[in-house]
Amino acid sequence: SAVVARLSGASATAGYGRGFGREGSRFLYDLPVRPGPDPHISRYERYAGTLAALGFPAPGRGFLTPALPPEAAEEVRLFLTRRGLREGGYLFAFVGTSRAQAHKRWPLQRFLELARLARQRLGIPTVLGWGPEEAELVRAVPEEAHLHVSPDWKLPALLGAIAGAAVFAGADTGATHLAALVGVPPFAPGGQVLFTRVSESGALIALN
């Protein structure tokens, strides 16, 4: 990416400086940036720190409120209504990963176990979301009173359904980051499902 920036013809290029950039990329930037005192910060903090270091306004604090196209919002509303679900009253479990990151995918059977335990211990149903790589996988999942497989949603509708959830479960993938940004407590499960309750703050108490 540093080479592409250099070849772009831009009057000035900026990128991560020492300790933050990789493979000597800092030597190709006109403005090597240190977005924070320590490289061990989240990507979001890196981006915010980079903006600040370059003199741009930092992003606002707090969670983001998605502005959905009306048709996407209506699609989600109809899905929830037809299944007797209410906003803020379900677990959104996302089984999707990209093909290149398939090793991060939690086994489908574990998600089904999670849905069963969410009903038994938390008293909430589960919406099971998926991506293009899981179309065949979820086709055989039976619809039950506590388990609702989502349609083949485009990104705006998927975001709307995630934003309306009480809690979110998924792999280290884009949907999990979206949940965090809109204020839905996320967790990335692994191993056995051993959880007890939703805390007062809305976070799922979980041990894996």
Short mmCIF file of C-alpha atoms in Angstrom, two decimals:
data_model
loop_
_atom_site.label_atom_id
_atom_site.label_comp_id
_atom_site.label_asym_id
_atom_site.label_seq_id
_atom_site.Cartn_x
_atom_site.Cartn_y
_atom_site.Cartn_z
CA SER A 1 0.00 0.00 0.00
CA ALA A 2 2.92 2.35 0.65
CA VAL A 3 4.21 1.70 -2.86
CA VAL A 4 0.78 2.38 -4.34
CA ALA A 5 0.60 5.64 -2.38
CA ARG A 6 4.05 6.64 -3.65
CA LEU A 7 3.09 5.87 -7.25
CA SER A 8 -0.24 7.69 -7.01
CA GLY A 9 1.24 11.06 -7.86
CA ALA A 10 -0.09 12.66 -4.66
CA SER A 11 1.78 15.76 -3.50
CA ALA A 12 2.26 14.16 -0.07
CA THR A 13 1.66 10.73 1.40
CA ALA A 14 1.13 9.66 5.01
CA GLY A 15 1.14 6.31 6.72
CA TYR A 16 2.10 4.48 9.88
CA GLY A 17 5.55 5.31 11.24
CA ARG A 18 8.07 3.32 13.24
CA GLY A 19 6.53 0.60 15.38
CA PHE A 20 3.17 0.82 13.63
CA GLY A 21 3.96 0.22 9.95
CA ARG A 22 5.16 -3.05 8.46
CA GLU A 23 7.94 -4.11 6.12
CA GLY A 24 9.72 -0.78 6.18
CA SER A 25 6.73 1.06 4.70
CA ARG A 26 7.49 4.15 6.79
CA PHE A 27 10.45 4.94 4.57
CA LEU A 28 8.11 5.52 1.60
CA TYR A 29 5.84 8.04 3.32
CA ASP A 30 6.41 11.79 3.36
CA LEU A 31 4.62 11.91 6.72
CA PRO A 32 5.24 8.83 8.88
CA VAL A 33 2.64 8.93 11.65
CA ARG A 34 2.61 7.53 15.18
CA PRO A 35 -1.10 7.33 16.07
CA GLY A 36 -0.43 6.55 19.72
CA PRO A 37 2.29 5.95 22.32
CA ASP A 38 2.01 2.15 22.03
CA PRO A 39 1.36 -0.07 18.98
CA HIS A 40 -0.89 -2.32 21.05
CA ILE A 41 -4.10 -0.38 20.45
CA SER A 42 -7.21 -1.21 18.47
CA ARG A 43 -7.54 -0.39 14.79
CA TYR A 44 -10.20 2.16 15.62
CA GLU A 45 -7.78 3.93 18.00
CA ARG A 46 -5.09 3.78 15.30
CA TYR A 47 -7.36 5.47 12.77
CA ALA A 48 -8.48 8.10 15.27
CA GLY A 49 -4.88 8.75 16.32
CA THR A 50 -3.80 9.05 12.70
CA LEU A 51 -6.45 11.68 12.00
CA ALA A 52 -5.39 13.65 15.07
CA ALA A 53 -1.68 13.41 14.16
CA LEU A 54 -2.44 14.80 10.69
CA GLY A 55 -4.42 17.70 12.13
CA PHE A 56 -7.91 16.44 11.30
CA PRO A 57 -10.77 16.36 13.82
CA ALA A 58 -10.88 13.11 15.76
CA PRO A 59 -14.06 11.05 15.40
CA GLY A 60 -16.70 11.68 18.02
CA ARG A 61 -16.79 9.51 21.10
CA GLY A 62 -19.61 7.14 21.86
CA PHE A 63 -21.42 4.60 19.72
CA LEU A 64 -22.48 5.20 16.14
CA THR A 65 -26.10 5.40 15.03
CA PRO A 66 -26.52 3.78 11.61
CA ALA A 67 -28.54 5.70 9.03
CA LEU A 68 -30.24 2.89 7.11
CA PRO A 69 -31.94 3.27 3.73
CA PRO A 70 -35.74 3.12 4.33
CA GLU A 71 -36.11 -0.12 2.37
CA ALA A 72 -33.45 -1.85 4.50
CA ALA A 73 -35.03 -0.68 7.75
CA GLU A 74 -38.43 -1.91 6.54
CA GLU A 75 -36.97 -5.27 5.53
CA VAL A 76 -35.61 -5.81 9.03
CA ARG A 77 -38.81 -4.57 10.67
CA LEU A 78 -40.93 -7.03 8.66
CA PHE A 79 -38.59 -9.91 9.46
CA LEU A 80 -38.78 -9.24 13.20
CA THR A 81 -42.55 -8.65 13.17
CA ARG A 82 -43.37 -11.83 11.28
CA ARG A 83 -41.37 -13.88 13.73
CA GLY A 84 -42.65 -12.21 16.86
CA LEU A 85 -39.28 -10.70 17.69
CA ARG A 86 -38.75 -7.29 19.23
CA GLU A 87 -35.86 -4.89 18.90
CA GLY A 88 -33.44 -5.30 21.78
CA GLY A 89 -34.87 -8.72 22.61
CA TYR A 90 -32.74 -11.22 20.71
CA LEU A 91 -29.23 -12.55 20.35
CA PHE A 92 -27.72 -12.03 16.90
CA ALA A 93 -25.34 -14.90 16.13
CA PHE A 94 -23.31 -14.47 12.94
CA VAL A 95 -21.75 -17.64 11.51
CA GLY A 96 -20.08 -15.87 8.58
CA THR A 97 -16.42 -15.47 7.73
CA SER A 98 -14.65 -14.84 4.47
CA ARG A 99 -13.28 -17.81 2.54
CA ALA A 100 -9.73 -16.74 3.37
CA GLN A 101 -10.59 -16.59 7.08
CA ALA A 102 -12.61 -19.79 7.27
CA HIS A 103 -10.32 -21.04 10.05
CA LYS A 104 -11.95 -18.44 12.32
CA ARG A 105 -15.43 -19.89 11.84
CA TRP A 106 -16.94 -21.41 14.95
CA PRO A 107 -18.68 -24.74 14.15
CA LEU A 108 -22.36 -24.33 13.27
CA GLN A 109 -23.33 -26.89 15.91
CA ARG A 110 -21.86 -24.63 18.58
CA PHE A 111 -24.00 -21.73 17.38
CA LEU A 112 -27.08 -23.95 17.58
CA GLU A 113 -26.08 -24.92 21.12
CA LEU A 114 -25.61 -21.24 21.93
CA ALA A 115 -29.12 -20.48 20.64
CA ARG A 116 -30.60 -23.22 22.81
CA LEU A 117 -28.78 -21.97 25.91
CA ALA A 118 -29.73 -18.35 25.17
CA ARG A 119 -33.39 -19.39 25.31
CA GLN A 120 -32.96 -21.55 28.41
CA ARG A 121 -30.74 -19.28 30.50
CA LEU A 122 -31.38 -15.79 29.17
CA GLY A 123 -34.93 -16.17 27.89
CA ILE A 124 -34.15 -14.64 24.50
CA PRO A 125 -34.40 -16.06 20.96
CA THR A 126 -31.58 -16.03 18.41
CA VAL A 127 -31.36 -14.62 14.90
CA LEU A 128 -28.77 -16.58 12.95
CA GLY A 129 -26.98 -14.41 10.39
CA TRP A 130 -24.70 -15.67 7.65
CA GLY A 131 -22.63 -14.62 4.66
CA PRO A 132 -22.18 -15.90 1.09
CA GLU A 133 -19.78 -18.65 2.17
CA GLU A 134 -22.36 -20.15 4.56
CA ALA A 135 -25.42 -20.28 2.27
CA GLU A 136 -25.23 -24.05 1.88
CA LEU A 137 -24.37 -24.53 5.55
CA VAL A 138 -27.44 -22.76 6.96
CA ARG A 139 -29.89 -24.16 4.41
CA ALA A 140 -30.36 -27.29 6.52
CA VAL A 141 -30.84 -25.42 9.82
CA PRO A 142 -34.42 -25.97 11.05
CA GLU A 143 -36.48 -22.94 12.05
CA GLU A 144 -37.56 -23.24 15.69
CA ALA A 145 -39.36 -21.02 18.16
CA HIS A 146 -36.04 -19.85 19.59
CA LEU A 147 -34.00 -19.85 16.35
CA HIS A 148 -34.61 -17.72 13.26
CA VAL A 149 -32.35 -17.92 10.21
CA SER A 150 -31.95 -14.55 8.53
CA PRO A 151 -32.63 -13.94 4.83
CA ASP A 152 -29.77 -13.27 2.43
CA TRP A 153 -29.43 -9.71 3.68
CA LYS A 154 -27.37 -7.03 2.00
CA LEU A 155 -25.08 -5.03 4.28
CA PRO A 156 -27.56 -2.25 5.27
CA ALA A 157 -30.21 -4.75 6.43
CA LEU A 158 -27.59 -6.87 8.17
CA LEU A 159 -26.38 -3.78 10.03
CA GLY A 160 -29.95 -2.91 11.00
CA ALA A 161 -30.57 -6.37 12.43
CA ILE A 162 -27.29 -6.28 14.35
CA ALA A 163 -28.05 -2.82 15.75
CA GLY A 164 -31.40 -4.07 17.05
CA ALA A 165 -29.93 -7.02 18.97
CA ALA A 166 -29.40 -7.26 22.71
CA VAL A 167 -26.08 -9.08 22.32
CA PHE A 168 -23.96 -10.34 19.43
CA ALA A 169 -21.87 -13.48 18.92
CA GLY A 170 -19.53 -14.02 16.00
CA ALA A 171 -15.99 -14.63 14.83
CA ASP A 172 -13.32 -11.97 14.43
CA THR A 173 -14.96 -10.55 11.33
CA GLY A 174 -16.55 -7.35 10.04
CA ALA A 175 -19.99 -8.01 11.52
CA THR A 176 -18.49 -8.28 15.01
CA HIS A 177 -16.78 -4.91 14.62
CA LEU A 178 -20.05 -3.38 13.42
CA ALA A 179 -21.78 -4.66 16.56
CA ALA A 180 -19.14 -3.01 18.74
CA LEU A 181 -19.39 0.29 16.88
CA VAL A 182 -23.17 0.54 17.26
CA GLY A 183 -23.08 -0.37 20.96
CA VAL A 184 -24.30 -3.99 20.87
CA PRO A 185 -22.16 -6.01 23.32
CA PRO A 186 -20.20 -8.52 21.21
CA PHE A 187 -18.26 -11.62 22.08
CA ALA A 188 -16.26 -14.00 19.92
CA PRO A 189 -16.97 -17.53 21.18
CA GLY A 190 -14.66 -20.50 21.13
CA GLY A 191 -14.67 -23.97 22.67
CA GLN A 192 -17.54 -24.85 24.97
CA VAL A 193 -20.46 -22.48 25.52
CA LEU A 194 -20.53 -21.69 29.22
CA PHE A 195 -22.39 -18.49 29.99
CA THR A 196 -24.78 -17.40 32.68
CA ARG A 197 -26.57 -14.12 32.17
CA VAL A 198 -26.70 -10.66 30.65
CA SER A 199 -25.13 -8.13 32.99
CA GLU A 200 -26.76 -4.87 34.04
CA SER A 201 -24.75 -3.06 31.35
CA GLY A 202 -26.05 -5.44 28.68
CA ALA A 203 -22.80 -7.35 28.26
CA LEU A 204 -23.00 -11.12 27.98
CA ILE A 205 -21.15 -12.85 30.79
CA ALA A 206 -19.29 -15.65 29.01
CA LEU A 207 -16.56 -18.19 29.62
CA ASN A 208 -15.15 -20.24 26.74
#
